[in-house]
Short mmCIF file of C-alpha atoms and ligand atoms in Angstrom, two decimals:
data_model
loop_
_atom_site.label_atom_id
_atom_site.label_comp_id
_atom_site.label_asym_id
_atom_site.label_seq_id
_atom_site.Cartn_x
_atom_site.Cartn_y
_atom_site.Cartn_z
CA MET A 1 -30.06 22.79 -6.70
CA ILE A 2 -31.93 19.52 -6.45
CA GLN A 3 -31.84 18.53 -2.77
CA ILE A 4 -32.44 15.30 -0.89
CA ASN A 5 -35.17 16.39 1.52
CA SER A 6 -35.75 13.01 3.17
CA VAL A 7 -34.49 9.42 3.03
CA ALA A 8 -36.48 6.33 4.01
CA SER A 9 -36.39 2.59 3.52
CA TYR A 10 -38.29 -0.63 3.93
CA LEU A 11 -37.01 -4.15 4.51
CA PRO A 12 -39.26 -7.25 4.38
CA LYS A 13 -39.87 -8.93 7.75
CA LYS A 14 -38.36 -12.32 6.93
CA ILE A 15 -34.62 -12.61 7.66
CA VAL A 16 -32.59 -15.58 6.36
CA THR A 17 -29.12 -16.12 7.85
CA ASN A 18 -26.16 -17.92 6.31
CA ASP A 19 -26.69 -20.70 8.84
CA ASP A 20 -30.30 -21.04 7.63
CA LEU A 21 -29.02 -21.43 4.05
CA SER A 22 -26.44 -24.01 5.05
CA LYS A 23 -29.27 -26.31 6.20
CA THR A 24 -30.39 -26.87 2.59
CA LEU A 25 -27.27 -25.90 0.59
CA ASP A 26 -23.69 -27.18 0.53
CA THR A 27 -22.36 -23.91 2.00
CA SER A 28 -21.37 -22.37 5.33
CA HIS A 29 -21.50 -19.02 7.16
CA GLU A 30 -17.70 -18.98 7.07
CA TRP A 31 -17.54 -19.36 3.24
CA ILE A 32 -20.21 -16.74 2.55
CA TYR A 33 -19.01 -14.21 5.15
CA THR A 34 -15.32 -14.31 4.29
CA ARG A 35 -15.98 -13.96 0.54
CA THR A 36 -18.78 -11.39 0.63
CA GLY A 37 -19.21 -9.82 4.09
CA ILE A 38 -22.84 -11.06 4.11
CA SER A 39 -24.35 -12.67 7.27
CA SER A 40 -28.07 -12.39 6.53
CA ARG A 41 -30.59 -10.98 4.08
CA HIS A 42 -34.27 -9.89 4.09
CA ILE A 43 -36.59 -11.86 1.82
CA ALA A 44 -39.93 -10.62 0.47
CA ALA A 45 -43.00 -12.77 1.19
CA ASP A 46 -44.52 -14.72 -1.71
CA ASP A 47 -47.28 -12.14 -2.05
CA GLU A 48 -44.99 -9.11 -1.55
CA PHE A 49 -43.67 -7.46 -4.73
CA ALA A 50 -41.42 -4.56 -5.73
CA SER A 51 -44.38 -2.14 -5.72
CA ASP A 52 -45.30 -3.14 -2.14
CA LEU A 53 -41.76 -2.56 -0.88
CA ALA A 54 -41.58 0.73 -2.81
CA LEU A 55 -44.91 1.91 -1.41
CA ASN A 56 -43.78 1.33 2.18
CA ALA A 57 -40.52 3.25 1.66
CA ALA A 58 -42.41 6.01 -0.20
CA LYS A 59 -44.96 6.55 2.59
CA THR A 60 -42.21 6.93 5.21
CA ALA A 61 -40.23 9.33 2.99
CA LEU A 62 -43.32 11.51 2.40
CA LYS A 63 -44.07 11.55 6.13
CA LYS A 64 -40.50 12.62 6.93
CA SER A 65 -40.82 15.46 4.39
CA ASN A 66 -44.30 16.46 5.66
CA LEU A 67 -45.60 16.07 2.13
CA ASP A 68 -48.94 14.84 0.83
CA PRO A 69 -48.84 12.46 -2.19
CA LYS A 70 -50.73 15.17 -4.12
CA ASP A 71 -47.65 17.43 -3.75
CA LEU A 72 -45.60 15.08 -5.96
CA ASP A 73 -44.79 16.04 -9.56
CA ALA A 74 -43.18 12.71 -10.48
CA ILE A 75 -42.38 9.25 -9.17
CA ILE A 76 -39.30 7.48 -10.52
CA VAL A 77 -38.65 3.86 -9.52
CA THR A 78 -35.40 2.05 -10.25
CA THR A 79 -35.97 -1.70 -10.50
CA ILE A 80 -35.09 -4.83 -12.45
CA THR A 81 -37.67 -6.94 -10.61
CA SER A 82 -40.99 -5.31 -11.49
CA ASP A 83 -44.24 -7.02 -10.42
CA ARG A 84 -45.28 -7.31 -14.09
CA ARG A 85 -43.46 -6.77 -17.40
CA PHE A 86 -45.68 -3.69 -17.65
CA PRO A 87 -47.15 -1.38 -16.39
CA SER A 88 -44.27 0.09 -14.45
CA VAL A 89 -43.78 -0.22 -10.69
CA ALA A 90 -43.77 3.58 -10.54
CA CYS A 91 -47.32 3.71 -12.00
CA LYS A 92 -48.49 1.18 -9.43
CA VAL A 93 -47.00 3.24 -6.61
CA GLN A 94 -48.53 6.42 -8.04
CA GLY A 95 -51.97 4.80 -8.09
CA LYS A 96 -51.70 3.30 -4.60
CA LEU A 97 -50.45 6.57 -3.12
CA GLY A 98 -53.09 8.63 -4.91
CA ALA A 99 -50.38 10.95 -6.24
CA ASN A 100 -52.78 12.31 -8.85
CA LYS A 101 -50.57 15.12 -10.13
CA ALA A 102 -47.46 12.95 -10.61
CA PHE A 103 -46.26 11.21 -13.78
CA ALA A 104 -44.46 7.94 -13.20
CA LEU A 105 -41.68 5.95 -14.84
CA ASP A 106 -39.29 3.07 -14.14
CA VAL A 107 -35.55 3.11 -14.81
CA ASN A 108 -33.68 -0.13 -15.52
CA ALA A 109 -29.92 0.02 -15.10
CA ALA A 110 -29.62 -3.09 -12.89
CA CYS A 111 -27.51 -2.58 -9.76
CA ALA A 112 -26.38 0.86 -11.00
CA GLY A 113 -30.06 1.85 -11.26
CA PHE A 114 -30.17 4.29 -8.37
CA ILE A 115 -27.32 6.41 -9.77
CA TYR A 116 -29.11 6.42 -13.14
CA GLY A 117 -32.40 7.31 -11.41
CA LEU A 118 -30.73 10.16 -9.55
CA ALA A 119 -29.29 11.54 -12.80
CA VAL A 120 -32.68 11.23 -14.57
CA ALA A 121 -34.49 12.93 -11.66
CA ASP A 122 -31.87 15.70 -11.40
CA SER A 123 -32.04 16.60 -15.08
CA MET A 124 -35.84 16.25 -15.40
CA MET A 125 -36.44 18.36 -12.31
CA LYS A 126 -34.23 21.12 -13.71
CA SER A 127 -35.46 21.01 -17.31
CA MET A 128 -39.17 20.55 -16.47
CA ASN A 129 -39.05 22.73 -13.35
CA LEU A 130 -40.51 19.99 -11.10
CA ARG A 131 -40.80 20.85 -7.40
CA ASN A 132 -41.17 17.48 -5.57
CA VAL A 133 -40.05 14.10 -6.92
CA LEU A 134 -40.03 10.71 -5.26
CA LEU A 135 -37.09 8.53 -6.32
CA ILE A 136 -37.35 4.92 -5.14
CA GLY A 137 -35.05 1.91 -5.59
CA SER A 138 -37.07 -1.27 -5.04
CA GLU A 139 -35.96 -4.85 -5.69
CA THR A 140 -37.03 -8.43 -5.05
CA LEU A 141 -34.15 -10.31 -6.66
CA THR A 142 -34.64 -13.30 -4.35
CA LYS A 143 -37.70 -14.16 -6.49
CA PHE A 144 -35.31 -14.67 -9.42
CA VAL A 145 -32.49 -16.71 -7.92
CA ASP A 146 -32.06 -20.44 -8.19
CA TRP A 147 -32.19 -21.51 -4.55
CA THR A 148 -30.18 -24.65 -5.43
CA ASP A 149 -27.28 -22.64 -6.94
CA ARG A 150 -24.98 -21.80 -4.03
CA SER A 151 -22.79 -19.50 -6.14
CA THR A 152 -25.61 -16.95 -6.70
CA CYS A 153 -28.48 -17.41 -4.21
CA VAL A 154 -26.40 -16.56 -1.15
CA LEU A 155 -25.59 -13.10 -2.54
CA PHE A 156 -28.98 -11.39 -2.80
CA GLY A 157 -31.60 -9.79 -0.56
CA ASP A 158 -34.75 -7.68 -1.00
CA GLY A 159 -35.61 -4.12 0.05
CA ALA A 160 -36.52 -0.60 -1.00
CA GLY A 161 -35.13 2.86 -0.32
CA ALA A 162 -36.62 6.24 -1.20
CA PHE A 163 -35.55 9.87 -1.51
CA VAL A 164 -37.86 12.88 -1.62
CA LEU A 165 -36.04 15.26 -3.98
CA GLN A 166 -36.85 18.97 -3.95
CA ASN A 167 -36.00 21.77 -6.35
CA SER A 168 -34.53 24.58 -4.25
CA THR A 169 -33.00 28.01 -4.75
CA ASP A 170 -30.51 27.18 -1.97
CA ASN A 171 -27.25 26.22 -3.73
CA SER A 172 -25.33 25.17 -0.62
CA ARG A 173 -26.75 21.62 -0.64
CA GLY A 174 -27.94 19.16 -3.27
CA ILE A 175 -26.87 17.03 -6.22
CA ILE A 176 -23.48 18.40 -7.28
CA ALA A 177 -22.76 16.01 -10.17
CA THR A 178 -23.71 12.68 -11.73
CA LYS A 179 -21.74 10.58 -14.23
CA LEU A 180 -23.02 7.51 -16.08
CA TYR A 181 -21.37 4.80 -18.19
CA SER A 182 -22.49 1.66 -20.08
CA ASN A 183 -20.78 -1.17 -21.92
CA GLY A 184 -23.14 -3.60 -23.65
CA HIS A 185 -20.25 -5.82 -24.76
CA GLU A 186 -20.10 -7.22 -21.22
CA GLU A 187 -23.74 -8.40 -21.19
CA LYS A 188 -22.77 -12.07 -20.87
CA TYR A 189 -21.41 -11.72 -17.35
CA ASN A 190 -24.70 -11.03 -15.58
CA TYR A 191 -28.28 -11.31 -16.90
CA LEU A 192 -31.84 -12.43 -16.25
CA LEU A 193 -34.33 -13.66 -18.85
CA ALA A 194 -37.41 -14.03 -16.64
CA HIS A 195 -40.62 -12.15 -17.46
CA SER A 196 -41.71 -10.60 -14.16
CA SER A 197 -42.23 -11.42 -10.49
CA LEU A 198 -45.82 -12.50 -11.12
CA GLN A 199 -45.16 -14.75 -14.11
CA LYS A 200 -41.76 -16.37 -14.30
CA VAL A 201 -40.44 -18.50 -17.10
CA ASP A 202 -39.43 -21.89 -15.73
CA LYS A 203 -35.76 -22.07 -14.71
CA ASN A 204 -35.03 -18.48 -15.70
CA TYR A 205 -32.72 -17.36 -12.98
CA VAL A 206 -30.08 -14.70 -12.41
CA THR A 207 -26.99 -15.83 -14.29
CA MET A 208 -23.62 -14.47 -13.27
CA VAL A 209 -19.92 -15.03 -13.92
CA GLY A 210 -18.98 -14.00 -10.39
CA ARG A 211 -15.24 -13.56 -10.88
CA SER A 212 -15.60 -11.32 -13.95
CA VAL A 213 -18.28 -9.16 -12.32
CA PHE A 214 -16.04 -8.89 -9.24
CA LYS A 215 -13.12 -7.64 -11.34
CA TYR A 216 -15.18 -5.15 -13.38
CA ALA A 217 -16.92 -3.82 -10.25
CA ILE A 218 -13.62 -2.88 -8.61
CA GLU A 219 -12.05 -1.36 -11.71
CA TYR A 220 -15.08 0.54 -13.08
CA MET A 221 -16.40 1.94 -9.79
CA ALA A 222 -12.88 3.10 -8.85
CA MET A 223 -12.45 4.71 -12.27
CA SER A 224 -15.83 6.50 -12.20
CA MET A 225 -15.22 7.89 -8.71
CA THR A 226 -11.83 9.27 -9.77
CA GLU A 227 -13.29 10.83 -12.92
CA ILE A 228 -16.24 12.54 -11.22
CA LEU A 229 -13.96 13.93 -8.49
CA GLU A 230 -11.45 15.25 -11.04
CA GLU A 231 -14.16 16.80 -13.24
CA ASN A 232 -15.53 18.67 -10.23
CA ASN A 233 -12.10 19.78 -8.97
CA MET A 234 -12.53 17.69 -5.84
CA SER A 235 -10.47 15.02 -4.11
CA ILE A 236 -11.37 12.22 -1.72
CA ASP A 237 -10.52 14.66 1.11
CA ASP A 238 -13.62 16.69 0.11
CA ILE A 239 -15.83 13.62 0.61
CA ASP A 240 -17.19 12.70 4.06
CA TRP A 241 -18.72 9.35 3.07
CA ILE A 242 -18.60 6.97 0.12
CA ILE A 243 -21.93 5.15 -0.21
CA PRO A 244 -21.43 2.39 -2.78
CA HIS A 245 -23.69 -0.31 -4.16
CA GLN A 246 -23.52 -3.08 -1.57
CA ALA A 247 -22.67 -6.20 -3.61
CA ASN A 248 -19.71 -7.54 -1.73
CA LYS A 249 -17.54 -6.13 1.06
CA ARG A 250 -14.37 -7.47 -0.59
CA ILE A 251 -15.18 -5.51 -3.77
CA LEU A 252 -15.40 -2.32 -1.68
CA GLU A 253 -12.13 -3.03 0.12
CA SER A 254 -10.28 -3.73 -3.16
CA MET A 255 -11.81 -0.66 -4.82
CA CYS A 256 -10.51 1.58 -2.00
CA LYS A 257 -7.11 -0.11 -2.04
CA MET A 258 -6.78 0.47 -5.80
CA LYS A 259 -7.33 4.24 -5.39
CA ASN A 260 -5.83 4.63 -1.92
CA PHE A 261 -9.23 5.79 -0.59
CA PRO A 262 -9.72 5.30 3.18
CA ILE A 263 -12.03 2.32 3.80
CA GLU A 264 -13.18 4.11 7.01
CA LYS A 265 -15.11 6.52 4.75
CA VAL A 266 -17.16 3.73 3.19
CA ILE A 267 -20.66 2.92 4.50
CA ILE A 268 -21.00 -0.89 4.40
CA THR A 269 -24.31 -2.70 4.97
CA THR A 270 -23.59 -5.98 3.16
CA ASP A 271 -23.62 -7.75 6.54
CA THR A 272 -27.39 -7.53 7.05
CA HIS A 273 -28.75 -6.35 3.68
CA ALA A 274 -26.75 -8.46 1.17
CA ASN A 275 -27.01 -7.32 -2.47
CA THR A 276 -30.34 -5.53 -2.95
CA SER A 277 -29.40 -4.25 -6.42
CA SER A 278 -30.65 -0.70 -7.10
CA ALA A 279 -32.16 -0.42 -3.60
CA SER A 280 -28.81 -0.82 -1.86
CA ILE A 281 -27.60 2.82 -1.94
CA PRO A 282 -30.73 4.44 -0.43
CA LEU A 283 -30.99 1.54 2.05
CA ALA A 284 -27.37 2.12 3.13
CA LEU A 285 -27.86 5.89 3.37
CA ASP A 286 -31.02 5.54 5.47
CA ASP A 287 -29.22 3.10 7.77
CA ALA A 288 -26.27 5.50 8.16
CA ILE A 289 -28.56 8.49 8.87
CA THR A 290 -30.59 6.46 11.39
CA ASN A 291 -27.49 5.40 13.30
CA ARG A 292 -26.20 9.00 13.14
CA THR A 293 -23.09 8.22 11.09
CA VAL A 294 -24.11 10.47 8.17
CA LYS A 295 -25.43 13.96 8.97
CA LYS A 296 -27.04 16.87 7.13
CA GLY A 297 -24.34 18.89 5.36
CA ASP A 298 -22.06 15.89 4.74
CA THR A 299 -20.68 15.46 1.22
CA LEU A 300 -21.45 12.01 -0.17
CA LEU A 301 -19.99 10.05 -3.08
CA PHE A 302 -22.32 7.37 -4.47
CA THR A 303 -20.97 4.71 -6.83
CA ALA A 304 -22.38 1.51 -8.36
CA LEU A 305 -21.90 -1.11 -11.06
CA GLY A 306 -24.52 -3.46 -12.43
CA ALA A 307 -25.50 -5.74 -15.29
CA GLY A 308 -25.27 -4.25 -18.75
CA LEU A 309 -22.68 -3.41 -17.81
CA THR A 310 -23.85 -0.11 -16.35
CA TRP A 311 -21.99 1.98 -13.81
CA GLY A 312 -21.56 5.50 -12.52
CA SER A 313 -21.08 7.85 -9.60
CA ALA A 314 -22.74 10.90 -8.07
CA ILE A 315 -21.66 13.60 -5.62
CA VAL A 316 -24.30 15.04 -3.30
CA ARG A 317 -24.20 17.41 -0.33
CA LEU A 318 -26.89 16.19 2.04
N1 COA B 1 -20.55 -22.01 -0.54
C1 COA B 1 -19.49 -22.82 -0.64
N2 COA B 1 -18.75 -22.94 -1.76
C2 COA B 1 -19.12 -22.19 -2.81
C3 COA B 1 -20.23 -21.31 -2.79
C4 COA B 1 -20.96 -21.24 -1.59
N3 COA B 1 -22.02 -20.44 -1.44
N4 COA B 1 -20.32 -20.71 -3.98
C5 COA B 1 -19.33 -21.17 -4.75
N5 COA B 1 -18.59 -22.08 -4.05
C6 COA B 1 -17.43 -22.82 -4.49
C7 COA B 1 -17.36 -22.95 -5.99
O1 COA B 1 -18.13 -24.06 -6.42
C8 COA B 1 -15.87 -23.16 -6.20
O2 COA B 1 -15.56 -24.50 -5.92
P1 COA B 1 -14.50 -25.30 -6.85
O3 COA B 1 -13.21 -24.54 -6.71
O4 COA B 1 -14.49 -26.66 -6.23
O5 COA B 1 -15.07 -25.25 -8.23
C9 COA B 1 -15.23 -22.33 -5.10
O6 COA B 1 -16.25 -22.10 -4.12
C10 COA B 1 -14.69 -20.99 -5.57
O7 COA B 1 -15.68 -20.37 -6.36
P2 COA B 1 -15.45 -18.98 -7.02
O8 COA B 1 -16.67 -18.58 -7.80
O9 COA B 1 -14.16 -18.95 -7.73
O10 COA B 1 -15.34 -18.09 -5.69
P3 COA B 1 -14.92 -16.59 -5.54
O11 COA B 1 -13.86 -16.48 -4.53
O12 COA B 1 -14.73 -15.92 -6.86
O13 COA B 1 -16.25 -15.92 -4.90
C11 COA B 1 -18.29 -14.77 -5.41
C12 COA B 1 -17.48 -16.04 -5.53
C13 COA B 1 -19.62 -14.93 -6.14
C14 COA B 1 -18.53 -14.48 -3.94
C15 COA B 1 -17.48 -13.61 -6.02
O14 COA B 1 -17.02 -13.96 -7.31
C16 COA B 1 -18.30 -12.37 -6.14
O15 COA B 1 -18.72 -11.81 -5.14
N6 COA B 1 -18.50 -11.84 -7.36
C17 COA B 1 -19.27 -10.63 -7.57
C18 COA B 1 -20.68 -10.96 -7.47
C19 COA B 1 -21.53 -9.75 -7.44
O16 COA B 1 -21.40 -9.01 -6.52
N7 COA B 1 -22.38 -9.57 -8.42
C20 COA B 1 -23.31 -8.52 -8.51
C21 COA B 1 -22.63 -7.26 -8.88
S1 COA B 1 -23.82 -6.02 -9.09
#
């Protein structure tokens, strides 16, 4: 099975609270917190890009796995905020790490990116017989928000999370299943036209119809979790922790209510991370491992929805 050997993350130093935002925007901590569960977010420096965040998370993950960059067969980065339109963030990380044996590619599935990346890594590792793969979610969405638009800018933060994945003959732990979905008809609800972090088109910001995304997120994540559990003859009782994309705490509460899933099983980091797009799942997992909530051997259910629309779920035994 393909196993998660180590988990690591990196958050930029600068923290911006809701109170900080309310100094320049017509908003308040109360409004933001009650509607989203967000209190603060980390923001990348002007000269800090997705590849820098990814590199930091990658180095820690490799250290935790006692691996040298030269042991890597591939580097997969999930991102919608690459430094440049091309080359990929993954290639940049590969070069900076000196992972000379590894090929590198980016995956773009917006906020569902990490589930897509996990599915891509799982199938490539099996079909190409790869031993060690670095999967990184790295995002700097705060470089693409309109800081005068209170309905979007308060929602996002920056960060990166990384997994070292290893191909193992041990079948007691690892990626049990992944399930992906897309619906391009819903493109209008959430998109970004900008070129890249280094060269932005004037006034090209994240555009979102918040209420519609909210509704789809609840319905589609709930549906994909139910389907993946059923297809694998499992129920929510077989799951120790749900680790969802961290867009909005209210979305997670409504999603659990819809399916009668216990909210106590959900890892929630919206409070201090905000929405870090495809980085949010590995960031949340690393946080939960660090504070000893999630332990080796636990069965995890990942789920996410993002622009596209894209969505999906994965079941993993850690
Ligand atoms: N502070 C204060 N007021 C704000 C505000 C802010 N930061 N943002 C919006 N408002 C105002 C609006 O202007 C509106 O005022 P009006 O009624 O006078 O026109 C009012 O609050 C309600 O806005 P609305 O957009 O209907 O609020 P909502 O309850 O739907 O919550 C979101 C807005 C964005 C928090 C919510 O829709 C959401 O979280 N959507 C999902 C977003 C998301 O997670 N996207 C990424 C998924 S990957």
